[in-house]
Amino acid sequence: MKPVGVGGTDVNPVFDYVEEHGDTPACLIYFTDMYGRVPSTEPAYAVMWGTATKNRKAPFGETVLFKD
């Protein structure tokens, strides 16, 4: 599998949903190409970003690079 495109996805709605529902996850795992808008503040829970984009790193949490 090879990722295609450069998204520009707004990931904020996922984080907003968690906050609005009062959830406290042990960890939020987000698969992304790392091109898009992210929350300006780090949440109180762990975040893992799964990506195949080698030259991008998330502004917070752990970025996990998947091999091609």
XYZ file of N, CA and C in Angstrom:
204
model
N 0.835 -1.169 0.000
C 0.000 0.000 0.000
C 0.888 1.244 0.000
N 0.572 2.214 -0.833
C 1.308 3.473 -0.874
C 0.334 4.631 -0.686
N 0.646 5.521 0.268
C -0.230 6.672 0.468
C -0.189 7.603 -0.735
N -1.313 8.238 -1.029
C -1.415 9.129 -2.178
C -2.030 10.445 -1.718
N -1.500 11.540 -2.245
C -2.114 12.841 -1.980
C -1.506 13.558 -0.805
N -1.892 14.792 -0.690
C -1.494 15.638 0.423
C -2.778 16.275 0.934
N -3.317 15.678 1.992
C -4.663 15.954 2.445
C -5.071 17.360 2.797
N -4.547 17.903 3.860
C -5.070 19.150 4.387
C -6.245 18.900 5.320
N -6.342 17.702 5.847
C -7.427 17.309 6.737
C -7.374 18.096 8.040
N -8.518 18.505 8.519
C -8.626 19.153 9.821
C -8.906 18.061 10.846
N -7.940 17.751 11.709
C -8.123 16.683 12.697
C -8.798 17.196 13.968
N -9.008 18.497 14.075
C -9.610 19.077 15.274
C -10.955 18.478 15.661
N -11.850 18.152 14.722
C -13.145 17.604 15.126
C -13.053 16.340 15.995
N -12.055 15.516 15.784
C -11.900 14.316 16.611
C -11.571 14.713 18.052
N -10.625 15.626 18.204
C -10.248 16.089 19.536
C -11.401 16.851 20.195
N -12.140 17.637 19.411
C -13.310 18.355 19.930
C -14.360 17.379 20.433
N -14.598 16.316 19.687
C -15.599 15.309 20.074
C -15.240 14.694 21.428
N -13.975 14.324 21.587
C -13.521 13.722 22.851
C -13.771 14.695 24.004
N -13.405 15.953 23.803
C -13.580 16.958 24.856
C -15.048 17.225 25.152
N -15.857 17.377 24.119
C -17.276 17.681 24.299
C -18.036 16.574 25.026
N -17.591 15.330 24.870
C -18.266 14.199 25.510
C -17.642 13.831 26.846
N -16.652 14.591 27.284
C -16.044 14.349 28.588
C -15.268 13.054 28.667
N -14.857 12.530 27.531
C -14.095 11.283 27.514
C -12.650 11.541 27.933
N -12.044 10.528 28.544
C -10.622 10.568 28.861
C -10.014 9.261 28.368
N -9.657 9.207 27.098
C -9.107 7.967 26.556
C -7.715 7.685 27.115
N -7.352 6.425 27.155
C -5.983 6.055 27.538
C -5.026 6.556 26.464
N -5.493 6.534 25.216
C -4.680 6.989 24.092
C -5.583 7.211 22.891
N -5.267 8.223 22.104
C -5.968 8.449 20.842
C -4.968 8.140 19.733
N -5.350 7.267 18.815
C -4.480 6.899 17.697
C -5.088 7.475 16.431
N -4.297 8.280 15.723
C -4.780 8.954 14.523
C -3.877 8.586 13.356
N -4.449 8.041 12.283
C -3.694 7.718 11.074
C -3.847 8.891 10.106
N -2.730 9.421 9.640
C -2.762 10.649 8.856
C -1.533 10.768 7.969
N -1.633 11.622 6.955
C -0.455 11.903 6.129
C 0.348 13.064 6.717
N -0.094 13.582 7.845
C 0.571 14.659 8.581
C 0.461 16.018 7.893
N -0.448 16.157 6.953
C -0.693 17.445 6.313
C -2.094 17.888 6.692
N -2.171 18.874 7.540
C -3.475 19.353 7.951
C -3.395 20.139 9.235
N -4.540 20.565 9.706
C -4.621 21.365 10.930
C -4.763 20.459 12.144
N -4.010 20.786 13.182
C -4.061 20.034 14.439
C -4.393 21.003 15.572
N -4.823 20.484 16.723
C -5.128 21.374 17.852
C -3.903 22.199 18.256
N -4.155 23.394 18.740
C -3.055 24.265 19.155
C -2.509 23.896 20.528
N -3.302 23.157 21.305
C -2.829 22.718 22.620
C -2.872 21.189 22.701
N -1.911 20.654 23.417
C -1.824 19.205 23.592
C -2.873 18.744 24.596
N -3.611 17.675 24.281
C -4.613 17.187 25.235
C -3.945 16.498 26.435
N -4.742 16.231 27.454
C -4.229 15.615 28.683
C -3.996 14.108 28.537
N -4.375 13.530 27.418
C -4.203 12.099 27.178
C -3.138 11.885 26.102
N -2.627 10.670 26.045
C -1.586 10.327 25.073
C -2.162 10.306 23.657
N -1.360 10.757 22.707
C -1.755 10.745 21.300
C -0.643 10.097 20.490
N -1.021 9.142 19.641
C -0.069 8.511 18.742
C -0.532 8.792 17.313
N 0.378 9.309 16.515
C 0.094 9.640 15.119
C 0.757 8.588 14.246
N -0.026 7.815 13.519
C 0.510 6.822 12.593
C 0.588 7.424 11.205
N 1.765 7.357 10.579
C 1.940 7.974 9.275
C 2.961 7.228 8.432
N 2.868 7.406 7.140
C 3.872 6.885 6.210
C 4.656 8.041 5.589
N 4.401 9.261 6.070
C 5.076 10.448 5.564
C 6.370 10.639 6.341
N 7.484 10.456 5.672
C 8.787 10.424 6.350
C 9.290 11.773 6.845
N 8.916 12.848 6.199
C 9.502 14.145 6.538
C 8.617 15.017 7.425
N 7.631 14.428 8.085
C 6.716 15.206 8.921
C 6.623 14.582 10.310
N 6.515 15.427 11.326
C 6.362 14.970 12.699
C 5.239 15.772 13.341
N 4.443 15.117 14.153
C 3.335 15.782 14.835
C 3.869 16.793 15.854
N 3.092 17.852 16.136
C 3.541 18.865 17.085
C 3.507 18.396 18.541
N 2.809 17.303 18.805
C 2.787 16.717 20.146
C 2.468 15.238 20.021
N 2.649 14.516 21.088
C 2.405 13.079 21.073
C 3.548 12.347 20.391
N 3.307 11.098 20.080
C 4.321 10.259 19.457
C 3.976 10.021 17.990
N 4.952 10.264 17.117
C 4.768 10.018 15.693
C 5.382 8.658 15.377
N 4.581 7.763 14.826
C 5.042 6.427 14.472
C 5.061 6.322 12.955
N 6.227 6.066 12.416
C 6.396 5.974 10.961
C 6.204 4.536 10.506
N 5.286 4.350 9.572
C 5.067 3.034 8.977
C 5.938 2.899 7.748
N 6.524 1.748 7.563
C 7.370 1.506 6.387
C 6.505 1.308 5.159
N 7.061 1.685 4.011
C 6.374 1.481 2.725
C 6.221 0.013 2.427
